[in-house]
PDB file of C-alpha atoms in Angstrom:
ATOM      1  CA  MET A 133      -0.194   0.300   0.067  1.00 58.00           C
ATOM      2  CA  LYS A 134       1.264   3.977  -0.977  1.00 81.00           C
ATOM      3  CA  LYS A 135       2.579   6.088   1.750  1.00 80.00           C
ATOM      4  CA  LYS A 136      -0.090   8.245   0.507  1.00 86.00           C
ATOM      5  CA  THR A 137      -3.226   6.279   1.085  1.00 89.00           C
ATOM      6  CA  ILE A 138      -1.764   5.019   4.307  1.00 90.00           C
ATOM      7  CA  LEU A 139      -1.533   8.892   5.546  1.00 89.00           C
ATOM      8  CA  LEU A 140      -4.844   9.647   3.762  1.00 92.00           C
ATOM      9  CA  PHE A 141      -6.794   6.594   5.849  1.00 94.00           C
ATOM     10  CA  GLY A 142      -5.103   8.008   8.872  1.00 91.00           C
ATOM     11  CA  LYS A 143      -6.499  11.549   8.201  1.00 92.00           C
ATOM     12  CA  GLY A 144     -10.198   9.899   7.749  1.00 93.00           C
ATOM     13  CA  MET A 145      -9.626   7.935  10.975  1.00 92.00           C
ATOM     14  CA  LEU A 146      -8.782  11.158  12.799  1.00 89.00           C
ATOM     15  CA  MET A 147     -11.815  12.575  11.306  1.00 90.00           C
ATOM     16  CA  GLY A 148     -13.916   9.364  12.295  1.00 89.00           C
ATOM     17  CA  ALA A 149     -12.524   9.713  15.897  1.00 87.00           C
ATOM     18  CA  ALA A 150     -13.121  13.545  16.168  1.00 85.00           C
ATOM     19  CA  ASP A 151     -16.864  12.941  14.546  1.00 84.00           C
ATOM     20  CA  LEU A 152     -17.295  10.664  17.889  1.00 83.00           C
ATOM     21  CA  ILE A 153     -16.826  13.638  20.377  1.00 80.00           C
ATOM     22  CA  PRO A 154     -19.467  16.302  20.931  1.00 73.00           C
ATOM     23  CA  GLY A 155     -17.639  19.435  20.625  1.00 68.00           C
ATOM     24  CA  ILE A 156     -15.261  18.501  17.655  1.00 76.00           C
ATOM     25  CA  SER A 157     -15.981  18.300  14.508  1.00 80.00           C
ATOM     26  CA  GLY A 158     -14.570  16.319  11.600  1.00 85.00           C
ATOM     27  CA  GLY A 159     -14.563  18.923   9.437  1.00 85.00           C
ATOM     28  CA  THR A 160     -11.809  21.063  11.467  1.00 82.00           C
ATOM     29  CA  ILE A 161      -9.555  17.921  10.972  1.00 87.00           C
ATOM     30  CA  ALA A 162     -10.361  17.887   7.076  1.00 88.00           C
ATOM     31  CA  LEU A 163      -8.857  21.410   7.366  1.00 83.00           C
ATOM     32  CA  ILE A 164      -6.216  21.175   9.663  1.00 82.00           C
ATOM     33  CA  THR A 165      -5.063  18.103   7.734  1.00 85.00           C
ATOM     34  CA  GLY A 166      -5.263  19.725   4.160  1.00 85.00           C
ATOM     35  CA  ILE A 167      -7.787  17.463   2.571  1.00 90.00           C
ATOM     36  CA  TYR A 168     -10.938  19.609   3.509  1.00 88.00           C
ATOM     37  CA  LYS A 169     -11.126  20.889  -0.260  1.00 87.00           C
ATOM     38  CA  ASN A 170     -10.463  17.889  -1.881  1.00 91.00           C
ATOM     39  CA  LEU A 171     -13.446  16.204  -0.008  1.00 92.00           C
ATOM     40  CA  LEU A 172     -16.009  18.927  -0.938  1.00 91.00           C
ATOM     41  CA  ASP A 173     -15.080  18.298  -4.638  1.00 91.00           C
ATOM     42  CA  SER A 174     -14.956  14.335  -4.348  1.00 91.00           C
ATOM     43  CA  ILE A 175     -18.570  14.769  -2.795  1.00 91.00           C
ATOM     44  CA  ASP A 176     -19.557  17.200  -5.301  1.00 90.00           C
ATOM     45  CA  SER A 177     -18.571  15.273  -8.437  1.00 90.00           C
ATOM     46  CA  LEU A 178     -21.311  12.447  -7.430  1.00 87.00           C
ATOM     47  CA  ASN A 179     -23.811  14.601  -9.413  1.00 85.00           C
ATOM     48  CA  TYR A 180     -26.312  13.126 -12.207  1.00 85.00           C
ATOM     49  CA  LYS A 181     -23.989  13.750 -15.336  1.00 87.00           C
ATOM     50  CA  ASN A 182     -20.942  11.721 -13.529  1.00 85.00           C
ATOM     51  CA  LEU A 183     -23.224   8.792 -12.322  1.00 84.00           C
ATOM     52  CA  SER A 184     -24.966   8.473 -15.556  1.00 86.00           C
ATOM     53  CA  LEU A 185     -21.239   6.973 -16.603  1.00 83.00           C
ATOM     54  CA  ILE A 186     -22.448   3.884 -14.360  1.00 84.00           C
ATOM     55  CA  LYS A 187     -25.538   3.383 -16.607  1.00 80.00           C
ATOM     56  CA  ASN A 188     -23.510   3.474 -19.714  1.00 79.00           C
ATOM     57  CA  GLY A 189     -20.847   1.150 -19.009  1.00 79.00           C
ATOM     58  CA  ASP A 190     -18.012   3.550 -18.128  1.00 81.00           C
ATOM     59  CA  LEU A 191     -17.081   2.601 -14.472  1.00 86.00           C
ATOM     60  CA  LYS A 192     -13.584   3.545 -14.988  1.00 88.00           C
ATOM     61  CA  MET A 193     -14.276   6.888 -16.061  1.00 89.00           C
ATOM     62  CA  PHE A 194     -16.442   7.069 -13.472  1.00 88.00           C
ATOM     63  CA  TRP A 195     -14.607   6.383 -10.727  1.00 90.00           C
ATOM     64  CA  LYS A 196     -12.029   9.000 -11.972  1.00 90.00           C
ATOM     65  CA  LYS A 197     -14.461  11.666 -12.030  1.00 89.00           C
ATOM     66  CA  ILE A 198     -15.558  11.028  -8.751  1.00 88.00           C
ATOM     67  CA  ASN A 199     -11.925  10.855  -7.445  1.00 90.00           C
ATOM     68  CA  GLY A 200     -13.072   7.453  -6.204  1.00 89.00           C
ATOM     69  CA  ASN A 201      -9.395   6.275  -4.558  1.00 92.00           C
ATOM     70  CA  PHE A 202      -9.756   9.362  -2.322  1.00 94.00           C
ATOM     71  CA  LEU A 203     -13.385   8.859  -1.280  1.00 93.00           C
ATOM     72  CA  ILE A 204     -13.001   5.270  -0.652  1.00 94.00           C
ATOM     73  CA  THR A 205      -9.932   5.775   1.499  1.00 95.00           C
ATOM     74  CA  VAL A 206     -10.951   8.631   3.527  1.00 94.00           C
ATOM     75  CA  PHE A 207     -14.611   7.047   4.320  1.00 93.00           C
ATOM     76  CA  SER A 208     -13.372   3.703   5.082  1.00 94.00           C
ATOM     77  CA  GLY A 209     -10.848   5.361   7.681  1.00 94.00           C
ATOM     78  CA  ILE A 210     -13.926   7.321   8.879  1.00 92.00           C
ATOM     79  CA  ILE A 211     -16.093   4.558   9.350  1.00 90.00           C
ATOM     80  CA  LEU A 212     -13.105   1.984  11.029  1.00 91.00           C
ATOM     81  CA  SER A 213     -12.048   4.841  13.498  1.00 91.00           C
ATOM     82  CA  ILE A 214     -15.989   4.873  14.679  1.00 87.00           C
ATOM     83  CA  LEU A 215     -16.368   0.934  14.800  1.00 84.00           C
ATOM     84  CA  ILE A 216     -12.795   1.069  16.605  1.00 85.00           C
ATOM     85  CA  PHE A 217     -12.779   3.975  18.991  1.00 85.00           C
ATOM     86  CA  SER A 218     -17.117   4.197  20.051  1.00 82.00           C
ATOM     87  CA  TYR A 219     -15.853   2.240  23.102  1.00 82.00           C
ATOM     88  CA  LEU A 220     -12.886   4.052  23.793  1.00 85.00           C
ATOM     89  CA  ILE A 221     -14.710   7.718  23.252  1.00 81.00           C
ATOM     90  CA  ASP A 222     -17.504   6.318  25.291  1.00 80.00           C
ATOM     91  CA  TRP A 223     -15.132   5.581  27.836  1.00 85.00           C
ATOM     92  CA  LEU A 224     -13.284   8.611  28.058  1.00 86.00           C
ATOM     93  CA  ILE A 225     -16.100  10.528  28.108  1.00 81.00           C
ATOM     94  CA  GLU A 226     -17.293   9.056  31.092  1.00 83.00           C
ATOM     95  CA  ASN A 227     -13.729   8.380  33.011  1.00 88.00           C
ATOM     96  CA  ARG A 228     -11.515  10.794  31.724  1.00 90.00           C
ATOM     97  CA  PRO A 229     -13.575  14.064  30.750  1.00 87.00           C
ATOM     98  CA  ILE A 230     -10.804  16.205  31.508  1.00 92.00           C
ATOM     99  CA  GLN A 231      -7.971  15.124  29.507  1.00 92.00           C
ATOM    100  CA  LEU A 232     -10.297  14.320  26.491  1.00 87.00           C
ATOM    101  CA  TRP A 233     -11.384  17.685  26.160  1.00 88.00           C
ATOM    102  CA  SER A 234      -7.800  19.105  27.192  1.00 92.00           C
ATOM    103  CA  PHE A 235      -6.567  17.502  23.916  1.00 89.00           C
ATOM    104  CA  PHE A 236      -9.093  18.429  21.672  1.00 84.00           C
ATOM    105  CA  PHE A 237      -9.364  21.948  23.039  1.00 89.00           C
ATOM    106  CA  GLY A 238      -5.825  22.108  22.324  1.00 89.00           C
ATOM    107  CA  VAL A 239      -6.551  21.408  18.792  1.00 84.00           C
ATOM    108  CA  LEU A 240      -8.887  23.355  18.443  1.00 84.00           C
ATOM    109  CA  ILE A 241      -7.566  26.816  19.407  1.00 88.00           C
ATOM    110  CA  THR A 242      -4.392  25.923  17.385  1.00 87.00           C
ATOM    111  CA  SER A 243      -6.388  25.088  14.166  1.00 81.00           C
ATOM    112  CA  ILE A 244      -7.844  28.594  14.644  1.00 84.00           C
ATOM    113  CA  PHE A 245      -4.503  30.414  14.584  1.00 83.00           C
ATOM    114  CA  PHE A 246      -3.246  28.196  11.367  1.00 78.00           C
ATOM    115  CA  LEU A 247      -6.732  28.680   9.345  1.00 78.00           C
ATOM    116  CA  LYS A 248      -6.938  32.452   9.608  1.00 82.00           C
ATOM    117  CA  LYS A 249      -4.208  32.219   6.983  1.00 80.00           C
ATOM    118  CA  LEU A 250      -6.934  30.693   4.286  1.00 79.00           C
ATOM    119  CA  VAL A 251      -8.561  34.428   4.381  1.00 85.00           C
ATOM    120  CA  ASN A 252      -6.789  36.217   1.933  1.00 85.00           C
ATOM    121  CA  ASN A 253      -7.757  39.835   3.151  1.00 87.00           C
ATOM    122  CA  TRP A 254      -9.268  40.672   6.538  1.00 88.00           C
ATOM    123  CA  ASN A 255     -11.255  43.447   6.395  1.00 89.00           C
ATOM    124  CA  LEU A 256     -14.357  44.809   8.121  1.00 90.00           C
ATOM    125  CA  PHE A 257     -16.556  42.592   5.753  1.00 89.00           C
ATOM    126  CA  SER A 258     -14.599  39.680   7.250  1.00 89.00           C
ATOM    127  CA  LEU A 259     -14.862  40.228  10.916  1.00 92.00           C
ATOM    128  CA  VAL A 260     -18.683  40.749  10.226  1.00 94.00           C
ATOM    129  CA  PHE A 261     -18.930  37.516   8.827  1.00 92.00           C
ATOM    130  CA  LEU A 262     -16.579  36.065  11.787  1.00 93.00           C
ATOM    131  CA  VAL A 263     -18.890  37.388  14.563  1.00 94.00           C
ATOM    132  CA  PHE A 264     -21.753  36.266  12.605  1.00 92.00           C
ATOM    133  CA  GLY A 265     -20.129  32.574  12.729  1.00 89.00           C
ATOM    134  CA  ILE A 266     -19.057  33.084  16.248  1.00 91.00           C
ATOM    135  CA  LEU A 267     -22.836  33.638  17.307  1.00 91.00           C
ATOM    136  CA  ILE A 268     -24.392  30.888  15.746  1.00 87.00           C
ATOM    137  CA  SER A 269     -22.058  28.068  16.969  1.00 82.00           C
ATOM    138  CA  TYR A 270     -22.306  30.034  20.281  1.00 84.00           C
ATOM    139  CA  GLN A 271     -25.863  29.571  20.594  1.00 82.00           C
ATOM    140  CA  LEU A 272     -25.854  26.126  19.074  1.00 77.00           C
ATOM    141  CA  THR A 273     -23.257  24.742  21.776  1.00 74.00           C
ATOM    142  CA  THR A 274     -25.560  26.197  24.535  1.00 74.00           C
ATOM    143  CA  PHE A 275     -28.631  24.725  23.936  1.00 72.00           C
ATOM    144  CA  PRO A 276     -29.745  22.161  26.247  1.00 66.00           C
ATOM    145  CA  LEU A 277     -29.247  18.548  25.773  1.00 63.00           C
ATOM    146  CA  LYS A 278     -32.172  16.193  25.746  1.00 60.00           C
ATOM    147  CA  ASP A 279     -33.462  12.541  25.285  1.00 56.00           C
ATOM    148  CA  ASN A 280     -36.417  12.520  22.517  1.00 58.00           C
ATOM    149  CA  ASP A 281     -38.174   9.071  21.543  1.00 59.00           C
ATOM    150  CA  THR A 282     -36.750   8.132  18.093  1.00 71.00           C
ATOM    151  CA  THR A 283     -38.503   7.222  15.081  1.00 82.00           C
ATOM    152  CA  LEU A 284     -37.023   6.105  11.764  1.00 85.00           C
ATOM    153  CA  LEU A 285     -38.154   9.713  10.041  1.00 88.00           C
ATOM    154  CA  TYR A 286     -36.670  11.712  12.747  1.00 88.00           C
ATOM    155  CA  LEU A 287     -33.423   9.759  12.884  1.00 90.00           C
ATOM    156  CA  PHE A 288     -33.527  10.372   9.061  1.00 93.00           C
ATOM    157  CA  PHE A 289     -33.490  13.893   9.367  1.00 89.00           C
ATOM    158  CA  CYS A 290     -31.101  13.920  12.232  1.00 88.00           C
ATOM    159  CA  GLY A 291     -28.826  12.236   9.745  1.00 91.00           C
ATOM    160  CA  ILE A 292     -29.190  15.135   7.478  1.00 91.00           C
ATOM    161  CA  ALA A 293     -28.582  17.698  10.235  1.00 87.00           C
ATOM    162  CA  GLY A 294     -25.227  15.768  11.647  1.00 86.00           C
ATOM    163  CA  SER A 295     -23.963  15.858   7.972  1.00 88.00           C
ATOM    164  CA  ILE A 296     -24.307  19.269   7.441  1.00 83.00           C
ATOM    165  CA  ALA A 297     -22.573  19.812  11.028  1.00 78.00           C
ATOM    166  CA  MET A 298     -19.952  17.167  10.117  1.00 80.00           C
ATOM    167  CA  ILE A 299     -18.504  19.262   7.291  1.00 83.00           C
ATOM    168  CA  LEU A 300     -18.533  22.728   8.688  1.00 79.00           C
ATOM    169  CA  PRO A 301     -15.826  22.909  10.837  1.00 74.00           C
ATOM    170  CA  GLY A 302     -16.558  24.264  14.409  1.00 65.00           C
ATOM    171  CA  ILE A 303     -19.887  22.825  14.275  1.00 71.00           C
ATOM    172  CA  SER A 304     -19.691  19.360  15.734  1.00 73.00           C
ATOM    173  CA  GLY A 305     -21.839  16.579  14.490  1.00 78.00           C
ATOM    174  CA  ALA A 306     -21.894  14.431  17.833  1.00 80.00           C
ATOM    175  CA  TYR A 307     -23.264  17.509  19.514  1.00 74.00           C
ATOM    176  CA  ILE A 308     -25.651  18.178  17.155  1.00 80.00           C
ATOM    177  CA  PHE A 309     -26.952  14.827  17.741  1.00 83.00           C
ATOM    178  CA  LEU A 310     -26.815  15.314  21.727  1.00 76.00           C
ATOM    179  CA  ILE A 311     -28.910  18.408  21.252  1.00 72.00           C
ATOM    180  CA  LEU A 312     -31.718  16.335  18.983  1.00 78.00           C
ATOM    181  CA  GLY A 313     -31.735  13.667  21.656  1.00 75.00           C
ATOM    182  CA  VAL A 314     -30.225  10.813  19.538  1.00 83.00           C
ATOM    183  CA  TYR A 315     -26.633  10.345  20.353  1.00 82.00           C
ATOM    184  CA  HIS A 316     -26.959   7.955  23.045  1.00 79.00           C
ATOM    185  CA  THR A 317     -29.063   6.138  20.872  1.00 84.00           C
ATOM    186  CA  LEU A 318     -26.431   6.327  17.713  1.00 86.00           C
ATOM    187  CA  LEU A 319     -23.428   5.616  19.960  1.00 84.00           C
ATOM    188  CA  SER A 320     -25.016   2.377  21.408  1.00 82.00           C
ATOM    189  CA  SER A 321     -26.219   1.111  17.892  1.00 83.00           C
ATOM    190  CA  ILE A 322     -23.001   1.784  16.766  1.00 83.00           C
ATOM    191  CA  LYS A 323     -21.419  -0.417  19.948  1.00 79.00           C
ATOM    192  CA  MET A 324     -24.345  -2.716  19.154  1.00 79.00           C
ATOM    193  CA  ALA A 325     -23.162  -3.469  15.672  1.00 75.00           C
ATOM    194  CA  THR A 326     -19.466  -4.326  16.584  1.00 72.00           C
ATOM    195  CA  LYS A 327     -21.012  -7.113  19.006  1.00 70.00           C
ATOM    196  CA  VAL A 328     -23.397  -8.370  16.433  1.00 66.00           C
ATOM    197  CA  TRP A 329     -20.345  -8.974  13.937  1.00 62.00           C
ATOM    198  CA  SER A 330     -17.576 -10.339  16.914  1.00 60.00           C
ATOM    199  CA  SER A 331     -20.474 -12.767  18.316  1.00 60.00           C
ATOM    200  CA  PHE A 332     -23.331 -13.033  15.979  1.00 63.00           C
ATOM    201  CA  LYS A 333     -26.071 -12.003  17.938  1.00 64.00           C
ATOM    202  CA  TRP A 334     -28.423 -11.802  14.868  1.00 64.00           C
ATOM    203  CA  ASP A 335     -31.351 -11.416  16.956  1.00 66.00           C
ATOM    204  CA  ILE A 336     -30.489  -7.557  17.718  1.00 69.00           C
ATOM    205  CA  PHE A 337     -28.951  -7.490  13.943  1.00 74.00           C
ATOM    206  CA  TYR A 338     -32.447  -5.939  12.752  1.00 74.00           C
ATOM    207  CA  GLU A 339     -33.355  -2.945  14.886  1.00 78.00           C
ATOM    208  CA  THR A 340     -29.691  -1.901  15.183  1.00 82.00           C
ATOM    209  CA  PHE A 341     -29.317  -1.776  11.079  1.00 83.00           C
ATOM    210  CA  LEU A 342     -32.514  -0.450  10.785  1.00 87.00           C
ATOM    211  CA  ILE A 343     -31.487   2.693  13.182  1.00 88.00           C
ATOM    212  CA  LEU A 344     -27.861   2.828  11.627  1.00 89.00           C
ATOM    213  CA  SER A 345     -29.026   2.623   7.928  1.00 92.00           C
ATOM    214  CA  VAL A 346     -31.814   5.120   8.051  1.00 93.00           C
ATOM    215  CA  THR A 347     -29.479   7.395  10.010  1.00 92.00           C
ATOM    216  CA  ALA A 348     -26.669   7.028   7.293  1.00 92.00           C
ATOM    217  CA  ILE A 349     -28.848   7.132   4.337  1.00 94.00           C
ATOM    218  CA  GLY A 350     -30.020  10.951   5.906  1.00 94.00           C
ATOM    219  CA  PHE A 351     -26.588  11.526   6.425  1.00 92.00           C
ATOM    220  CA  LEU A 352     -25.195  10.752   3.096  1.00 91.00           C
ATOM    221  CA  ILE A 353     -27.819  12.845   1.196  1.00 92.00           C
ATOM    222  CA  GLY A 354     -27.095  16.159   3.515  1.00 92.00           C
ATOM    223  CA  LEU A 355     -23.641  15.600   2.751  1.00 91.00           C
ATOM    224  CA  ARG A 356     -23.969  15.337  -0.790  1.00 90.00           C
ATOM    225  CA  PHE A 357     -26.035  18.468  -1.164  1.00 89.00           C
ATOM    226  CA  PHE A 358     -24.542  20.613   1.208  1.00 89.00           C
ATOM    227  CA  ALA A 359     -21.363  19.977   0.530  1.00 89.00           C
ATOM    228  CA  SER A 360     -22.317  21.234  -3.267  1.00 89.00           C
ATOM    229  CA  ILE A 361     -23.323  24.327  -1.313  1.00 89.00           C
ATOM    230  CA  LEU A 362     -20.209  25.191   0.486  1.00 88.00           C
ATOM    231  CA  LYS A 363     -17.938  24.282  -2.351  1.00 88.00           C
ATOM    232  CA  LYS A 364     -19.812  27.072  -4.395  1.00 89.00           C
ATOM    233  CA  LEU A 365     -19.611  29.436  -1.549  1.00 87.00           C
ATOM    234  CA  ILE A 366     -15.998  28.852  -1.309  1.00 84.00           C
ATOM    235  CA  GLU A 367     -15.552  29.400  -4.532  1.00 85.00           C
ATOM    236  CA  LYS A 368     -17.486  32.839  -5.321  1.00 88.00           C
ATOM    237  CA  ASN A 369     -16.605  34.180  -1.799  1.00 87.00           C
ATOM    238  CA  ASN A 370     -13.754  32.580  -0.131  1.00 85.00           C
ATOM    239  CA  ASP A 371     -12.715  34.905   2.724  1.00 88.00           C
ATOM    240  CA  LYS A 372     -16.734  35.500   3.925  1.00 89.00           C
ATOM    241  CA  THR A 373     -16.757  32.019   3.985  1.00 86.00           C
ATOM    242  CA  MET A 374     -14.030  31.165   5.416  1.00 86.00           C
ATOM    243  CA  SER A 375     -14.548  33.687   8.238  1.00 91.00           C
ATOM    244  CA  ILE A 376     -17.612  32.018   9.210  1.00 88.00           C
ATOM    245  CA  LEU A 377     -16.102  28.752   9.157  1.00 84.00           C
ATOM    246  CA  ILE A 378     -13.635  30.201  11.650  1.00 87.00           C
ATOM    247  CA  GLY A 379     -15.948  31.998  13.591  1.00 89.00           C
ATOM    248  CA  LEU A 380     -18.293  28.637  13.981  1.00 84.00           C
ATOM    249  CA  MET A 381     -14.938  26.929  15.513  1.00 83.00           C
ATOM    250  CA  ILE A 382     -13.986  30.064  17.602  1.00 88.00           C
ATOM    251  CA  GLY A 383     -18.020  30.258  18.761  1.00 86.00           C
ATOM    252  CA  SER A 384     -17.735  26.417  20.148  1.00 81.00           C
ATOM    253  CA  ILE A 385     -14.532  27.096  22.119  1.00 84.00           C
ATOM    254  CA  GLN A 386     -16.487  27.057  25.067  1.00 83.00           C
ATOM    255  CA  LYS A 387     -18.420  23.680  24.868  1.00 80.00           C
ATOM    256  CA  ILE A 388     -15.057  21.789  24.776  1.00 82.00           C
ATOM    257  CA  TRP A 389     -13.496  23.713  27.675  1.00 89.00           C
ATOM    258  CA  PRO A 390     -12.049  21.018  29.519  1.00 90.00           C
ATOM    259  CA  TRP A 391     -14.032  22.127  33.090  1.00 92.00           C
ATOM    260  CA  GLN A 392     -17.747  21.684  32.514  1.00 86.00           C
ATOM    261  CA  GLU A 393     -20.464  22.005  35.107  1.00 84.00           C
ATOM    262  CA  VAL A 394     -24.103  19.875  34.195  1.00 76.00           C
ATOM    263  CA  VAL A 395     -26.726  21.786  35.497  1.00 74.00           C
ATOM    264  CA  ASN A 396     -30.616  21.056  35.437  1.00 70.00           C
ATOM    265  CA  VAL A 397     -32.774  23.034  33.472  1.00 64.00           C
ATOM    266  CA  ASN A 398     -36.664  23.774  33.402  1.00 63.00           C
ATOM    267  CA  LEU A 399     -38.014  24.728  29.893  1.00 60.00           C
ATOM    268  CA  ASN A 400     -41.945  24.413  29.336  1.00 63.00           C
ATOM    269  CA  ASN A 401     -42.113  21.585  32.374  1.00 64.00           C
ATOM    270  CA  GLU A 402     -39.227  19.747  31.065  1.00 63.00           C
ATOM    271  CA  ASN A 403     -35.778  18.884  32.759  1.00 62.00           C
ATOM    272  CA  LEU A 404     -33.106  19.287  30.586  1.00 66.00           C
ATOM    273  CA  LEU A 405     -29.357  19.071  30.514  1.00 67.00           C
ATOM    274  CA  TYR A 406     -27.305  22.327  30.259  1.00 71.00           C
ATOM    275  CA  SER A 407     -23.326  22.203  30.310  1.00 76.00           C
ATOM    276  CA  LYS A 408     -21.545  25.562  31.162  1.00 81.00           C
ATOM    277  CA  ALA A 409     -17.757  26.116  31.052  1.00 84.00           C
ATOM    278  CA  ILE A 410     -15.955  27.040  34.760  1.00 88.00           C
ATOM    279  CA  LEU A 411     -12.837  28.052  35.788  1.00 89.00           C
ATOM    280  CA  PRO A 412     -10.616  24.552  37.238  1.00 90.00           C
ATOM    281  CA  TYR A 413     -11.128  25.808  40.901  1.00 89.00           C
ATOM    282  CA  ASN A 414     -14.687  25.919  40.891  1.00 87.00           C
ATOM    283  CA  TYR A 415     -14.637  22.270  39.213  1.00 87.00           C
ATOM    284  CA  ASN A 416     -16.489  19.899  41.324  1.00 86.00           C
ATOM    285  CA  GLY A 417     -14.249  17.264  42.146  1.00 85.00           C
ATOM    286  CA  ASN A 418     -10.297  16.970  41.070  1.00 89.00           C
ATOM    287  CA  PRO A 419      -9.323  19.547  38.243  1.00 90.00           C
ATOM    288  CA  GLU A 420      -6.025  17.583  36.995  1.00 91.00           C
ATOM    289  CA  ILE A 421      -4.686  20.469  35.674  1.00 92.00           C
ATOM    290  CA  LEU A 422      -1.073  19.256  35.508  1.00 94.00           C
ATOM    291  CA  THR A 423      -2.334  16.194  33.422  1.00 94.00           C
ATOM    292  CA  SER A 424      -4.374  18.634  31.202  1.00 94.00           C
ATOM    293  CA  LEU A 425      -2.076  21.027  30.721  1.00 95.00           C
ATOM    294  CA  ILE A 426       0.751  18.212  29.454  1.00 96.00           C
ATOM    295  CA  VAL A 427      -2.216  16.749  26.938  1.00 94.00           C
ATOM    296  CA  MET A 428      -2.726  20.152  25.958  1.00 94.00           C
ATOM    297  CA  ILE A 429       0.737  20.909  25.101  1.00 95.00           C
ATOM    298  CA  THR A 430       0.846  17.832  23.107  1.00 94.00           C
ATOM    299  CA  ALA A 431      -2.044  18.673  20.898  1.00 89.00           C
ATOM    300  CA  ILE A 432      -1.111  21.572  20.312  1.00 90.00           C
ATOM    301  CA  LEU A 433       2.268  20.374  19.016  1.00 90.00           C
ATOM    302  CA  LEU A 434       0.516  17.809  17.595  1.00 85.00           C
ATOM    303  CA  THR A 435      -1.627  20.438  15.682  1.00 83.00           C
ATOM    304  CA  ILE A 436       1.441  22.700  14.761  1.00 84.00           C
ATOM    305  CA  PHE A 437       2.970  19.663  13.016  1.00 81.00           C
ATOM    306  CA  LEU A 438      -0.327  18.570  11.123  1.00 74.00           C
ATOM    307  CA  GLY A 439      -1.126  22.164  10.084  1.00 70.00           C
ATOM    308  CA  SER A 440       2.612  23.100   8.740  1.00 70.00           C
ATOM    309  CA  LYS A 441       2.949  20.190   6.701  1.00 63.00           C
ATOM    310  CA  ASN A 442      -0.742  20.180   5.258  1.00 61.00           C
ATOM    311  CA  LEU A 443      -3.082  23.412   5.422  1.00 57.00           C
ATOM    312  CA  THR A 444      -1.605  25.017   1.801  1.00 52.00           C
ATOM    313  CA  HIS A 445      -3.596  21.807   0.519  1.00 53.00           C
ATOM    314  CA  ASN A 446      -7.008  23.578   1.311  1.00 54.00           C
ATOM    315  CA  LYS A 447      -6.074  26.566  -0.983  1.00 54.00           C
TER     316      LYS A 447
END
């Protein structure tokens, strides 16, 4: 296997791991690893004109037009990562949240400083769009969380919403799933899917398959159409679009701040959970400042390494 393919697969795995984290976006990882523009172009190429090549029997040209090797490598990495790390991420969220958020906090703040270079001309309009992105992201990441009764139709639309968040740097697809009340349902289904294949528990296969497949269909449909819109926006208004994307990342900083306090909020006679950022000395428990700083610095250095090598590929 070529070194380039292995590296691309690894970037896909990083995206998959990030997509499991409420607060960090796979789009952020795609940007910082230099594959964001290529990803948008490749997804956008899945259009009627290219799909008609299959009907005409020209599979080789179809594969070339859609950059098939790139897509299959990236999404194989994403899917494998989600299957492998679903247990680990779930465990880290429950048992090592401070270290987990410290790592991704370091990734996010470093990414912001790198990605500001993608705006060619910072002016008043760029700043206005930056603030607009910050406000949108902050508003989304301060919504109370809830658990909903999930129907297949609801999961389908959740998949669409999650795909839009996943492709946008700064808005976490996993957090959107949390807001919509389906995150734990989907994570449990992913974990259950790994059990089905490893222990052949086919009695639970049907329900798990329905939940994941319906969500995936919505996800793919949303991803296809929104990638096309986002690509056109970047081509026609790069500075304004990138300013909004950077703003979305800045607005999500408070969500992945390592020290959070979860409180109950009563809204329309419904008890909802609300997470807010607090200072370490106000944390209810051991703030683990030293280990969090070590993890954060490691993440910053890793992001600097990845960003300095790959950022120019997004231009």
